[in-house]
XYZ file of N, CA, C and O in Angstrom:
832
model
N 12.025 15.306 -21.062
C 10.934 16.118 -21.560
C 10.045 16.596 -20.425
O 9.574 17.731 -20.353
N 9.877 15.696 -19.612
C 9.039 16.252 -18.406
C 9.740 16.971 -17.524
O 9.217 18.017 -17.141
N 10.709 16.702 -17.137
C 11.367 17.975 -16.475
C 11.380 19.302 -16.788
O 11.086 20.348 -16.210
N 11.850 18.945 -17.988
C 11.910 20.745 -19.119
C 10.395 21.355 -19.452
O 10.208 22.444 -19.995
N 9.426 20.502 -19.048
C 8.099 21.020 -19.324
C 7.647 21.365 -17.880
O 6.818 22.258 -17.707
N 8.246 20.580 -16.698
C 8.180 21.767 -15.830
C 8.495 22.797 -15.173
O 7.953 23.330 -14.206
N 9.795 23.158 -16.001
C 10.631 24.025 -15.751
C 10.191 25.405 -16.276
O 10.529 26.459 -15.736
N 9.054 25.280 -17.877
C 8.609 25.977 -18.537
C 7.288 26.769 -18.532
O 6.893 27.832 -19.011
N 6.475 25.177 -17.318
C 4.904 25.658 -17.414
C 4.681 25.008 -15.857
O 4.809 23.787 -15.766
N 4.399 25.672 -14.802
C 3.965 25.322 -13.653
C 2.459 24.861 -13.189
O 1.929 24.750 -12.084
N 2.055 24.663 -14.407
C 0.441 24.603 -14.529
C 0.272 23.127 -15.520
O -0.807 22.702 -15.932
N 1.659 22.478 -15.777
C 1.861 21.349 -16.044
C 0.906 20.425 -16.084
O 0.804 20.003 -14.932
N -0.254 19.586 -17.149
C -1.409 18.915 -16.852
C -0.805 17.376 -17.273
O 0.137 17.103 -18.017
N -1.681 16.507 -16.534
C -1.156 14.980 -16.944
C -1.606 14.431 -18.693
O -1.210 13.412 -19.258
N -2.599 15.566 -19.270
C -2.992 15.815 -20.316
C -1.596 16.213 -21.232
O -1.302 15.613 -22.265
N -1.166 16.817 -20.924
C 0.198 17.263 -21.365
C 1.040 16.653 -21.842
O 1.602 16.465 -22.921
N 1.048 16.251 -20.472
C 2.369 14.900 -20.284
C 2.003 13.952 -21.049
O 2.857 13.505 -21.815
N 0.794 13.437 -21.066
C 0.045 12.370 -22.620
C 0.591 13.206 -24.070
O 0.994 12.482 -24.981
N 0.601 14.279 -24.221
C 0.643 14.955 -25.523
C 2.065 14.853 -25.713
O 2.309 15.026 -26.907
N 3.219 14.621 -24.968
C 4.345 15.073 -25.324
C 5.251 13.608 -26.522
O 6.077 13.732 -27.427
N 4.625 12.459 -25.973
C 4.719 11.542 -27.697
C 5.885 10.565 -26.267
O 6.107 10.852 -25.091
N 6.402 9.301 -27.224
C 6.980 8.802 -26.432
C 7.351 7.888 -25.478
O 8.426 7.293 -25.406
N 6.114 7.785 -24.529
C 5.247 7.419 -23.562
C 5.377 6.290 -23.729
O 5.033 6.143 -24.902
N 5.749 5.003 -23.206
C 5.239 3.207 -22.882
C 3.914 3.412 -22.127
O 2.786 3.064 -22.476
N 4.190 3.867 -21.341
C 2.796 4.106 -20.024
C 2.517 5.270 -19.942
O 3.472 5.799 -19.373
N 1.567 6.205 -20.231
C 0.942 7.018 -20.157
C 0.364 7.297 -18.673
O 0.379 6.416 -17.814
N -0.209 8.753 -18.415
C -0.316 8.778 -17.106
C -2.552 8.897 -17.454
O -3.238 9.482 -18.292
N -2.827 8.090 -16.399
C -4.207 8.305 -17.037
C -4.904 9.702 -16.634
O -4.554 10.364 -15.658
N -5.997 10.076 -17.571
C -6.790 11.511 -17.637
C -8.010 11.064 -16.734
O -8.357 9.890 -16.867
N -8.735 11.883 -15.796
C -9.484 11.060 -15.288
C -10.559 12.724 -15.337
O -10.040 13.832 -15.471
N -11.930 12.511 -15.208
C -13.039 13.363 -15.576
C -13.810 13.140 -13.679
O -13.671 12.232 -12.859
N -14.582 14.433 -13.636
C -15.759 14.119 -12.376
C -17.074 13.733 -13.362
O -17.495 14.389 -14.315
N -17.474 12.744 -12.946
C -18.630 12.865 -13.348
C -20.384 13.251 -13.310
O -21.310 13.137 -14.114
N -20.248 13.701 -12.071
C -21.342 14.649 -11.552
C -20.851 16.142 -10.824
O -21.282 16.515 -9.733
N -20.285 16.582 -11.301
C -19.456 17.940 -11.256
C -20.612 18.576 -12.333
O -20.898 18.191 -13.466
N -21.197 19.773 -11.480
C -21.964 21.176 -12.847
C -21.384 21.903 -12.719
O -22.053 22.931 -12.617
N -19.771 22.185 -12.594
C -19.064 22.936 -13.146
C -17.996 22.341 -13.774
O -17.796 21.132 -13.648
N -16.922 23.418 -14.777
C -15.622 22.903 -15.404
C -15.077 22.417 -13.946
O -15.572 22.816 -12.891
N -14.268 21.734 -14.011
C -13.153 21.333 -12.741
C -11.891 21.800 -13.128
O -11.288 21.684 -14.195
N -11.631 22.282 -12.200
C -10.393 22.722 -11.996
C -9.326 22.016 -11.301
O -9.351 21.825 -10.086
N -8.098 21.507 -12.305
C -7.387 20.296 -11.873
C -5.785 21.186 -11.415
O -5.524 21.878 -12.399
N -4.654 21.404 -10.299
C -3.959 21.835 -9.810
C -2.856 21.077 -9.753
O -3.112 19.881 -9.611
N -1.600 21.378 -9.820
C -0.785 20.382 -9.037
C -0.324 18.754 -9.398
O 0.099 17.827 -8.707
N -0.634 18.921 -10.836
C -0.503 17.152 -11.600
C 0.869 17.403 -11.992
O 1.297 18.217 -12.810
N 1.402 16.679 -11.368
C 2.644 15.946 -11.174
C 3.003 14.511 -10.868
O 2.313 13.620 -10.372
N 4.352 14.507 -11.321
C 5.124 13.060 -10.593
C 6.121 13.344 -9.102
O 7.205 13.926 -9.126
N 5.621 12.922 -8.158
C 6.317 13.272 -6.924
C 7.501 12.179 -6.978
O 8.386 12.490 -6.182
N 7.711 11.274 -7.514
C 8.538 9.696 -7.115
C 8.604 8.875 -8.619
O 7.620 8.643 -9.321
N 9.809 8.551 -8.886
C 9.759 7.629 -9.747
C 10.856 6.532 -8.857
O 11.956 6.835 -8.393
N 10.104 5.071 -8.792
C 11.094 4.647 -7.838
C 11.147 2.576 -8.628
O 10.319 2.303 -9.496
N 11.838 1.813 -8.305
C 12.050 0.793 -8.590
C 11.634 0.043 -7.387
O 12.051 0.057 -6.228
N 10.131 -1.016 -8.343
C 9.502 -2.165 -6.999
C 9.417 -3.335 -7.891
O 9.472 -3.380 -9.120
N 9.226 -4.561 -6.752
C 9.308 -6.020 -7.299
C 7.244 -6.159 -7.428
O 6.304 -6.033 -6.643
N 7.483 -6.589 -9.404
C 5.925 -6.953 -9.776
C 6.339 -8.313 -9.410
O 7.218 -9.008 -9.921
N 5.440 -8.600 -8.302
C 5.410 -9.887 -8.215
C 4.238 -10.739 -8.758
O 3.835 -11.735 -8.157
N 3.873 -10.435 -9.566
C 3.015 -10.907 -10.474
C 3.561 -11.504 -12.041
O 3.018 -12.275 -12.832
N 5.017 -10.699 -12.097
C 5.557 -11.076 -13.225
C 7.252 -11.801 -12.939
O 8.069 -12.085 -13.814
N 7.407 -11.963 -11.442
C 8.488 -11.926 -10.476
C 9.926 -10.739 -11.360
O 11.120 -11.039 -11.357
N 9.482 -9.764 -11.857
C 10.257 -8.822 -12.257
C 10.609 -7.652 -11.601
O 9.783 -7.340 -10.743
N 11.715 -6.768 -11.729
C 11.595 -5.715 -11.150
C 11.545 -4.587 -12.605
O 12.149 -4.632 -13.677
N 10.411 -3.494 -11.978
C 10.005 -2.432 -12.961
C 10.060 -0.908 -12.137
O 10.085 -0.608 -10.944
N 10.064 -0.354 -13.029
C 9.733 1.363 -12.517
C 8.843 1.366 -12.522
O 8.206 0.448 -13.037
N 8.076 2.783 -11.741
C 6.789 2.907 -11.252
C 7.217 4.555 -10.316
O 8.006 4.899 -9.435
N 5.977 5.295 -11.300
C 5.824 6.365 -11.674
C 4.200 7.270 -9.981
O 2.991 7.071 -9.854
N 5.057 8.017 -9.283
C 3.541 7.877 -8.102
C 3.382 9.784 -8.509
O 4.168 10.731 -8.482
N 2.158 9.635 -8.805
C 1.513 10.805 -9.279
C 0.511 11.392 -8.186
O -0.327 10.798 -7.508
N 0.801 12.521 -8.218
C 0.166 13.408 -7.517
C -1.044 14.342 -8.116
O -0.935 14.572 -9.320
N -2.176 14.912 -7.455
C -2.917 15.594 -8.120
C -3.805 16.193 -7.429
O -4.072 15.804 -6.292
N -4.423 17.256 -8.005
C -5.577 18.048 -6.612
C -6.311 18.378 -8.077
O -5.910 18.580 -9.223
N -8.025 18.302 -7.190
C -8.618 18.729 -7.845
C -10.107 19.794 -7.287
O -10.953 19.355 -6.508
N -10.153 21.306 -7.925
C -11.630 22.027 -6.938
C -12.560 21.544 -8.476
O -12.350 21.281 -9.661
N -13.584 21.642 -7.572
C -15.030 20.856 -8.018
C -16.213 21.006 -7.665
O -16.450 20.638 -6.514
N -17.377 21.578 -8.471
C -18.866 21.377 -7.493
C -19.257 20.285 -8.279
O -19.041 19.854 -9.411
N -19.977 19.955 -7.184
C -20.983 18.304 -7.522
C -22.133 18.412 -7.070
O -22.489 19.147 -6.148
N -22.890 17.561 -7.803
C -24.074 17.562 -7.575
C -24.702 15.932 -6.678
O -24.668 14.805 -7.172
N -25.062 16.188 -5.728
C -26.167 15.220 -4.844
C -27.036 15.559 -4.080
O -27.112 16.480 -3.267
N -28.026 14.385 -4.516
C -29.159 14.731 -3.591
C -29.368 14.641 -2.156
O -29.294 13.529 -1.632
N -29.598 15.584 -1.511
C -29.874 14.838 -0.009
C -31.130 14.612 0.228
O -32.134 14.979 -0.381
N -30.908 13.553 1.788
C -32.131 12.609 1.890
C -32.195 13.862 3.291
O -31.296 14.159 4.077
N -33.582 14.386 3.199
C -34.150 15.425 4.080
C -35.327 14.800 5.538
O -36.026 15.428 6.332
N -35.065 13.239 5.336
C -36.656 12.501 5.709
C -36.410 13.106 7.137
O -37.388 13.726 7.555
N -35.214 13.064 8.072
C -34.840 13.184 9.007
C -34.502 14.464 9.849
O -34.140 14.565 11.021
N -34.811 15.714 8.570
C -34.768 17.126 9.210
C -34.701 17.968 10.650
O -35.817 18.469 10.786
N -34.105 18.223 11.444
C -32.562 18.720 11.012
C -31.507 17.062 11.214
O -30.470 16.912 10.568
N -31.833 16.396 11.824
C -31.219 15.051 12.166
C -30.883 14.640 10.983
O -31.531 13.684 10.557
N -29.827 15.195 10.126
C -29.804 14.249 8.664
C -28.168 14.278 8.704
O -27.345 15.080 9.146
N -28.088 12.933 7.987
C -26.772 12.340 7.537
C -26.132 11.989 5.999
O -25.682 10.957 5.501
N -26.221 12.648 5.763
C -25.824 12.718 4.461
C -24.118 11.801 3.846
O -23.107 11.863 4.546
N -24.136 11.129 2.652
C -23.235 10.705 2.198
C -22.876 11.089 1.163
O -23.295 10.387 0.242
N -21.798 12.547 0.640
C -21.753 13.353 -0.285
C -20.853 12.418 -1.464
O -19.753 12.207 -0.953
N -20.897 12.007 -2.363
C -20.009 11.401 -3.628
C -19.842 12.289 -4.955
O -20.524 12.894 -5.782
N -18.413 11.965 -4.619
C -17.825 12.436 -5.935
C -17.054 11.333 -6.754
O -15.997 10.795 -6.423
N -18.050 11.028 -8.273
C -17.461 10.021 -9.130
C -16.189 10.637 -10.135
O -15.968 11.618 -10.846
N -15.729 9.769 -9.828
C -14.198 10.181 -10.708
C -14.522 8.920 -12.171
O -15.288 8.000 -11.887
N -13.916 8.947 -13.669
C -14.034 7.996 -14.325
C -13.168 8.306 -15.321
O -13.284 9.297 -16.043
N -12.065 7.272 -15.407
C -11.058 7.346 -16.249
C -11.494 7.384 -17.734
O -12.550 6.936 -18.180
N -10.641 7.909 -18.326
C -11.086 8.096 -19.794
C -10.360 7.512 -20.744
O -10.515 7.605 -21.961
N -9.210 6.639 -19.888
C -8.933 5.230 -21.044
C -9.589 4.320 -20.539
O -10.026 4.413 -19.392
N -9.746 3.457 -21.167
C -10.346 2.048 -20.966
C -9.297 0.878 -20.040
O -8.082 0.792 -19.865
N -10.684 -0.048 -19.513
C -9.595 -0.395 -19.118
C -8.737 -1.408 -19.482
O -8.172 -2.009 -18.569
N -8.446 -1.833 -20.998
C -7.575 -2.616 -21.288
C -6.431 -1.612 -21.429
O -5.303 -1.999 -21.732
N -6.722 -0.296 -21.204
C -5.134 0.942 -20.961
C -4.813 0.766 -19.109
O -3.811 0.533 -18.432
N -5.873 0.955 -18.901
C -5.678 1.729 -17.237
C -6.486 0.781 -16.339
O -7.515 0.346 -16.857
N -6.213 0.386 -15.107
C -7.134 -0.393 -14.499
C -6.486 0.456 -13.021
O -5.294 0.683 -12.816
N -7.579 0.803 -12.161
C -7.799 1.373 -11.323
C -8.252 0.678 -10.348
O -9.361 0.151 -10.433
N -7.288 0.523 -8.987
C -6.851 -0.282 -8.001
C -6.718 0.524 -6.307
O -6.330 1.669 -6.536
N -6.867 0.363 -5.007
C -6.903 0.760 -4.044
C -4.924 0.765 -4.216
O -4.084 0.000 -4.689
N -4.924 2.020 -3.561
C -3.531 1.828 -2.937
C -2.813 0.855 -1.925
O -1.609 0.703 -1.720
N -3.532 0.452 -1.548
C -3.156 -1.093 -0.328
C -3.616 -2.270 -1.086
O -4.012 -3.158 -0.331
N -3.696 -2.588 -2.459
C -4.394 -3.980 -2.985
C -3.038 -4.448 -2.812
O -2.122 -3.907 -3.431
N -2.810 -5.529 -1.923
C -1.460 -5.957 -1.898
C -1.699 -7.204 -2.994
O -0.788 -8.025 -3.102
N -2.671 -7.330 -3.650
C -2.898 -8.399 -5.214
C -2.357 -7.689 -6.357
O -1.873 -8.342 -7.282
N -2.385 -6.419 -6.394
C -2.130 -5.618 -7.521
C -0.616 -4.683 -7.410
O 0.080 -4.538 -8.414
N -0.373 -4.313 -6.577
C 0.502 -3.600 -6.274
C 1.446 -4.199 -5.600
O 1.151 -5.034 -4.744
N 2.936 -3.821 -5.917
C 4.181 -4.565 -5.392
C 4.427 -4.578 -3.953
O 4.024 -3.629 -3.280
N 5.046 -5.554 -3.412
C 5.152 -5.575 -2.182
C 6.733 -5.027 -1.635
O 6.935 -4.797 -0.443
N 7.685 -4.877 -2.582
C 8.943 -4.372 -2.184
C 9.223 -3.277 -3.152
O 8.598 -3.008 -4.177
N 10.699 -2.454 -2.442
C 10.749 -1.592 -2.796
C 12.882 -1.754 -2.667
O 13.575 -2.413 -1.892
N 13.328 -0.644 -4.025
C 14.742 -1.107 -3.935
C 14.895 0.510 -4.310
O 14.391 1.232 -5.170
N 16.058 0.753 -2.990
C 16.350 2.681 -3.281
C 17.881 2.772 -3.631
O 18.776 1.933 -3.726
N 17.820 3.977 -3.765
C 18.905 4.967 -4.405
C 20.583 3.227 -4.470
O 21.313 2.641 -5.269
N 20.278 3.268 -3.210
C 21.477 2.310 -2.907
C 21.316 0.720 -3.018
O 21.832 0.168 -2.046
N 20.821 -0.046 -3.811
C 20.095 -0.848 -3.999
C 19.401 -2.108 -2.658
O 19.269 -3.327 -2.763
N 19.087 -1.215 -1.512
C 18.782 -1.831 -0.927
C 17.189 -2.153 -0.827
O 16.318 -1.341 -1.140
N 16.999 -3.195 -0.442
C 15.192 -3.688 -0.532
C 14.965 -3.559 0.397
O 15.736 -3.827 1.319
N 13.594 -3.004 0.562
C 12.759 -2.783 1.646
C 11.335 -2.915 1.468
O 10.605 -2.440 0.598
N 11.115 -3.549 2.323
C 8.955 -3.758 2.512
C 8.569 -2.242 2.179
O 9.149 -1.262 2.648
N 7.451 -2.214 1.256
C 5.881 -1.332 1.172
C 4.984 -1.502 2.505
O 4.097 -2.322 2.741
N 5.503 -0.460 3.293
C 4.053 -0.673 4.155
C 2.474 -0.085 3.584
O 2.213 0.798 2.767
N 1.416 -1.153 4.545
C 0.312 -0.214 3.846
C 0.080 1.040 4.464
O 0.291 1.346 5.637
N -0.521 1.947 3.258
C -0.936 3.069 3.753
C -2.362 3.794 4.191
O -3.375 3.680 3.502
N -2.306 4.626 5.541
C -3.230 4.596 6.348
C -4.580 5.481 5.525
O -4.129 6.280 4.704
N -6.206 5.471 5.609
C -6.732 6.644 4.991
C -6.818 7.777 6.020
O -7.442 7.777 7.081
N -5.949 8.884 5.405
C -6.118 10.189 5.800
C -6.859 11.203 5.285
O -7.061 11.169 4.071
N -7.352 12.177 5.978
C -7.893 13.282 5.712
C -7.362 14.456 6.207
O -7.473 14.982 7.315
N -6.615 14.866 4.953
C -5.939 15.951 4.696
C -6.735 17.523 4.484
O -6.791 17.965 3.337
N -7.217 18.169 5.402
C -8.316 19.667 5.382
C -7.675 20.408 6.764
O -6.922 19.908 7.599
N -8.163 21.597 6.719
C -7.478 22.344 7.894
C -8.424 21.887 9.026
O -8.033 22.036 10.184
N -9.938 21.210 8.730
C -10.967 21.381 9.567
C -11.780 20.023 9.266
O -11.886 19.630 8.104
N -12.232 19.463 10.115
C -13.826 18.825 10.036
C -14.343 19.429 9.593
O -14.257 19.362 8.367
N -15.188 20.383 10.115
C -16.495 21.295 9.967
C -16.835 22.230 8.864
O -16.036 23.157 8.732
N -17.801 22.200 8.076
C -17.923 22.933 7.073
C -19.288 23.483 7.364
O -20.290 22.797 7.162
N -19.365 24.987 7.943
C -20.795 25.746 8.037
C -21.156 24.789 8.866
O -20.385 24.370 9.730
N -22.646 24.229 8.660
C -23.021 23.559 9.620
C -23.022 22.144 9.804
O -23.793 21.536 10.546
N -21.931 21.542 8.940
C -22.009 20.314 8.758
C -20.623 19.921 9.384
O -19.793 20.712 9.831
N -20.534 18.654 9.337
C -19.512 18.134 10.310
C -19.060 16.674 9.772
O -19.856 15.750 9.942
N -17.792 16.413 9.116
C -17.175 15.674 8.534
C -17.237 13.973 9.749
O -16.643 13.946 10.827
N -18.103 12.724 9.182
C -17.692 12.349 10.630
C -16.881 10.711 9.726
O -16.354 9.957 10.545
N -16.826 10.406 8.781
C -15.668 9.521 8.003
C -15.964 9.995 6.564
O -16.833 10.701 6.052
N -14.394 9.009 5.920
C -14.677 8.971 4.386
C -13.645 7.849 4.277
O -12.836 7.433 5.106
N -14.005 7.327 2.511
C -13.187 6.461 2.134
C -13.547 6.540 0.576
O -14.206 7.476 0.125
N -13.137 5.642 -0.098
C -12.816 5.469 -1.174
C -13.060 3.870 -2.017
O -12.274 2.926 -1.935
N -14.347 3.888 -2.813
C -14.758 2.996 -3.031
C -14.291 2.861 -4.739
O -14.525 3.699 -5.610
N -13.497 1.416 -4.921
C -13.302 1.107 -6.499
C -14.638 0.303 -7.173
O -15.286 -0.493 -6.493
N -14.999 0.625 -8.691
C -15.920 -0.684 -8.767
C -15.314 -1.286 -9.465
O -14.527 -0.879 -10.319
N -15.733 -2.864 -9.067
C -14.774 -3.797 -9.743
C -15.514 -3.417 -11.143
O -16.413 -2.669 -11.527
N -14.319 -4.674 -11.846
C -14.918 -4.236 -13.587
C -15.920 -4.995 -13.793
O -16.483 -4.699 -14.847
N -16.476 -6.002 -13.145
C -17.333 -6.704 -13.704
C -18.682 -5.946 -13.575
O -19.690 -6.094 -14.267
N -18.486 -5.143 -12.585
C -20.111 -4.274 -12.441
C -19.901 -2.719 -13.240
O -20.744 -1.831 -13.366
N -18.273 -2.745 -13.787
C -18.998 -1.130 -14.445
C -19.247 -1.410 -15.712
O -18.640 -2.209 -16.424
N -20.247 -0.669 -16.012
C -21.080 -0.525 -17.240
C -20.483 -0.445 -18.363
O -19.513 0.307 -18.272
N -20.675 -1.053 -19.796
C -19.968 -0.945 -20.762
C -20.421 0.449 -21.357
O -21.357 0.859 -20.671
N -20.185 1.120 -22.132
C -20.255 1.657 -23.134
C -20.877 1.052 -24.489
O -20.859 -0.143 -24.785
N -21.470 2.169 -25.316
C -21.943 1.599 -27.087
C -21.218 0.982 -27.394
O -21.623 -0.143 -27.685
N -19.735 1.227 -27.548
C -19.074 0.375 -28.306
C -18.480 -0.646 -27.256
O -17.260 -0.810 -27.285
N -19.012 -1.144 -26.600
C -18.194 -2.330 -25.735
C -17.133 -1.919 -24.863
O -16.942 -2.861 -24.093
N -16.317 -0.940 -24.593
C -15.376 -0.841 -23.777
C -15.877 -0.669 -22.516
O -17.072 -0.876 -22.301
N -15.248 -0.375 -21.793
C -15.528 -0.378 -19.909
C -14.132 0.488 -19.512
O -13.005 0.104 -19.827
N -14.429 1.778 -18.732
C -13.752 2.938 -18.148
C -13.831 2.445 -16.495
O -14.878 2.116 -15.937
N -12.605 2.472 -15.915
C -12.490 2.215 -14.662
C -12.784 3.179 -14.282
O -12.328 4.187 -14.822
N -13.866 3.298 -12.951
C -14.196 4.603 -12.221
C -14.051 4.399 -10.310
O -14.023 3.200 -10.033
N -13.971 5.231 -9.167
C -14.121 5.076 -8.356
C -14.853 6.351 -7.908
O -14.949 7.367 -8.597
N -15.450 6.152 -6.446
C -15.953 6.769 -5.534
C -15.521 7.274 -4.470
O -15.090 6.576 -3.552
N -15.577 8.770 -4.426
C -14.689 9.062 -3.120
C -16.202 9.613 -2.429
O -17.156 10.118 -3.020
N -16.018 9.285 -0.811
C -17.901 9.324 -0.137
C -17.179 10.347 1.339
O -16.247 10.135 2.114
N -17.980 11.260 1.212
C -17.796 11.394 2.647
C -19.292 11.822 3.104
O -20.270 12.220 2.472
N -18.974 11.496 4.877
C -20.411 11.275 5.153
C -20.197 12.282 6.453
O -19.388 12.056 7.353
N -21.065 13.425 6.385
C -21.548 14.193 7.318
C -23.079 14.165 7.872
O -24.204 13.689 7.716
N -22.275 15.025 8.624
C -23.873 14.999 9.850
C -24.427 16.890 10.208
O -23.786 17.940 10.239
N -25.765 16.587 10.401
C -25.550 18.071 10.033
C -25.906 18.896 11.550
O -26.981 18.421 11.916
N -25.627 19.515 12.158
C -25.279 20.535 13.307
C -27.601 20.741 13.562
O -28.452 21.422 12.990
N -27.624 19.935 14.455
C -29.204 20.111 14.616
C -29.539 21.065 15.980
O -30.591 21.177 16.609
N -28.244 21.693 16.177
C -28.469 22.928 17.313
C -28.572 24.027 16.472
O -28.965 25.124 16.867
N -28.277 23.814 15.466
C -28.563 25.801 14.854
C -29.980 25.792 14.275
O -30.384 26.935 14.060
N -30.727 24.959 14.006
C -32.141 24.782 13.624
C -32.719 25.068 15.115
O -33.191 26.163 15.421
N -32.639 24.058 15.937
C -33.214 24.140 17.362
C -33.488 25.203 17.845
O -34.606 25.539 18.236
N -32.001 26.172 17.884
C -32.284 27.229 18.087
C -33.148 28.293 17.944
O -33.817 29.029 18.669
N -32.861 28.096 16.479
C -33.598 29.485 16.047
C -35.001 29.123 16.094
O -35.784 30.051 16.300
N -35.480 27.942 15.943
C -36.843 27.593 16.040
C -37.635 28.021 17.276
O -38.753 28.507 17.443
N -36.731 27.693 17.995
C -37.190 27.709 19.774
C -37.030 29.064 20.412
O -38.014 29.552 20.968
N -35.839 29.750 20.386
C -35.938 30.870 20.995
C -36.480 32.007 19.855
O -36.891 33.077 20.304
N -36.487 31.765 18.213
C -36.943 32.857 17.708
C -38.632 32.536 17.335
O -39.481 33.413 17.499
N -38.881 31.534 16.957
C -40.493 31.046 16.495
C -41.287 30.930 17.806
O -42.364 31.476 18.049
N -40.534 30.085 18.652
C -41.507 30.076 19.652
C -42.120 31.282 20.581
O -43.166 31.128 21.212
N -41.424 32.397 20.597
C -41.606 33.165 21.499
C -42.575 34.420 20.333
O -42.910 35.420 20.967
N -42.902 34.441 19.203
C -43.401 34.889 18.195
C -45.196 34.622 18.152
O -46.173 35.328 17.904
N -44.909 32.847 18.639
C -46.078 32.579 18.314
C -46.877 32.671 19.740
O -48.107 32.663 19.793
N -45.978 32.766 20.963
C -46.509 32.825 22.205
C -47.032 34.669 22.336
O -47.881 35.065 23.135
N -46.396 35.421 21.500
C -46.759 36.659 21.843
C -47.921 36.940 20.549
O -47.895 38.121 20.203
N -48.741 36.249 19.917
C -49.633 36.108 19.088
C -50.662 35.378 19.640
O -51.776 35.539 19.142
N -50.484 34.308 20.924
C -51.598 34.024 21.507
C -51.742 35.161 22.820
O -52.635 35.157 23.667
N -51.014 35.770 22.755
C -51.292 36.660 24.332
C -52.454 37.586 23.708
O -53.595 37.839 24.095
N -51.548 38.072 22.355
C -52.629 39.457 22.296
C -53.815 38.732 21.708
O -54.078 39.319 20.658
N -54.569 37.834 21.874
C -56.076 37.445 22.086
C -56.317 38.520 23.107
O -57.115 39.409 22.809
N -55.687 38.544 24.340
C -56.124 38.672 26.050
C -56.287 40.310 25.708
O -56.900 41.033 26.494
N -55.504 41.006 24.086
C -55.698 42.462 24.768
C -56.921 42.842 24.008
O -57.575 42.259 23.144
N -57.018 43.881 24.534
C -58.400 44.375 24.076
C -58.115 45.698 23.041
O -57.308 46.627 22.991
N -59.320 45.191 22.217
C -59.411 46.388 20.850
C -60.188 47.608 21.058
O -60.275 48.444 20.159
């Protein structure tokens, strides 16, 4: 069914893929939650369906690695105390919309949660290495700001918030923290203000 649905619709949503009936494991729907616009979700797919050892249940299972892009405006405040010298830590909350006795939301390297081997095409086993955090953009730099880390923060469940009716939605934090370019302020301050206000004390000297 999922093949033939992407053979049909290239705009394929993991929403979809929930709708098509069937399902043991569902793929989870996940929302921004400080986004003031619709979001626009791209590219939800399954890149890999591959066979690893749950060693939690000492079984071997399938396991489904999903891909996804998402454009987005968000909303945060910045802290200005430090003008132009400011560092800002931009977050975007993501929050699943099953619960989590459906979905529980885990770092990709929790080597507690996630399998440690892997068995391919030819049934041979091989180690999961962990994987590194990358930042995937053509650029650091955005206008005048300047990308200088990021990462990716889970909250455990015991600190996320229930809901009216008692359930609890796994959510995480993706943070990145820029710095903002305090030569293009400098500038213009100095060679355009200053020389403005120096030719406003001269003409005291001329005469009316």
């Amino acid at each position: 069914k999922y093949e033939a649905a992407m053979r049909t619709d290239q705009h394929f949503s993991f929403q979809a893929f929930r709708d098509l009936g069937g399902l043991k494991t569902k793929p989870p729907i996940l929302e921004i939650r400080n986004a003031v616009e619709s979001v626009g979700a791209s590219n939800e797919r399954i890149i890999r369906v591959c066979r690893r050892y749950d060693h939690r249940t000492a079984q071997w299972a399938w396991y489904a690695l999903l891909y996804c892009q998402y454009r987005a405006v968000c909303f945060e405040p910045y802290e200005m105390h430090r003008f132009p010298f400011t560092r800002q830590c931009l977050q975007v909350v993501f929050v699943c919309k099953q619960s989590l006795n459906e979905v529980l939301l885990v770092p990709f390297n929790s080597r507690s949660a996630l399998p440690h081997w892997e068995m391919d095409a030819k049934s041979r086993v091989r180690g999961i290495d962990p994987r590194g955090n990358s930042y995937k953009a053509a650029s650091r730099k955005i206008n005048n700001w300047e990308l200088e880390t990021h990462h990716i923060a889970f909250v455990p469940a015991v600190e996320t918030p229930p809901m009216p009716s008692g359930s609890k939605f796994g959510r995480f934090i993706v943070v990145l923290q820029v710095t903002q370019a305090s030569s293009f302020y400098l500038c213009n301050s100095v060679l355009i203000v200053f020389p403005l206000v120096l030719t406003a004390c001269i003409a005291i000297l001329q005469d009316v």
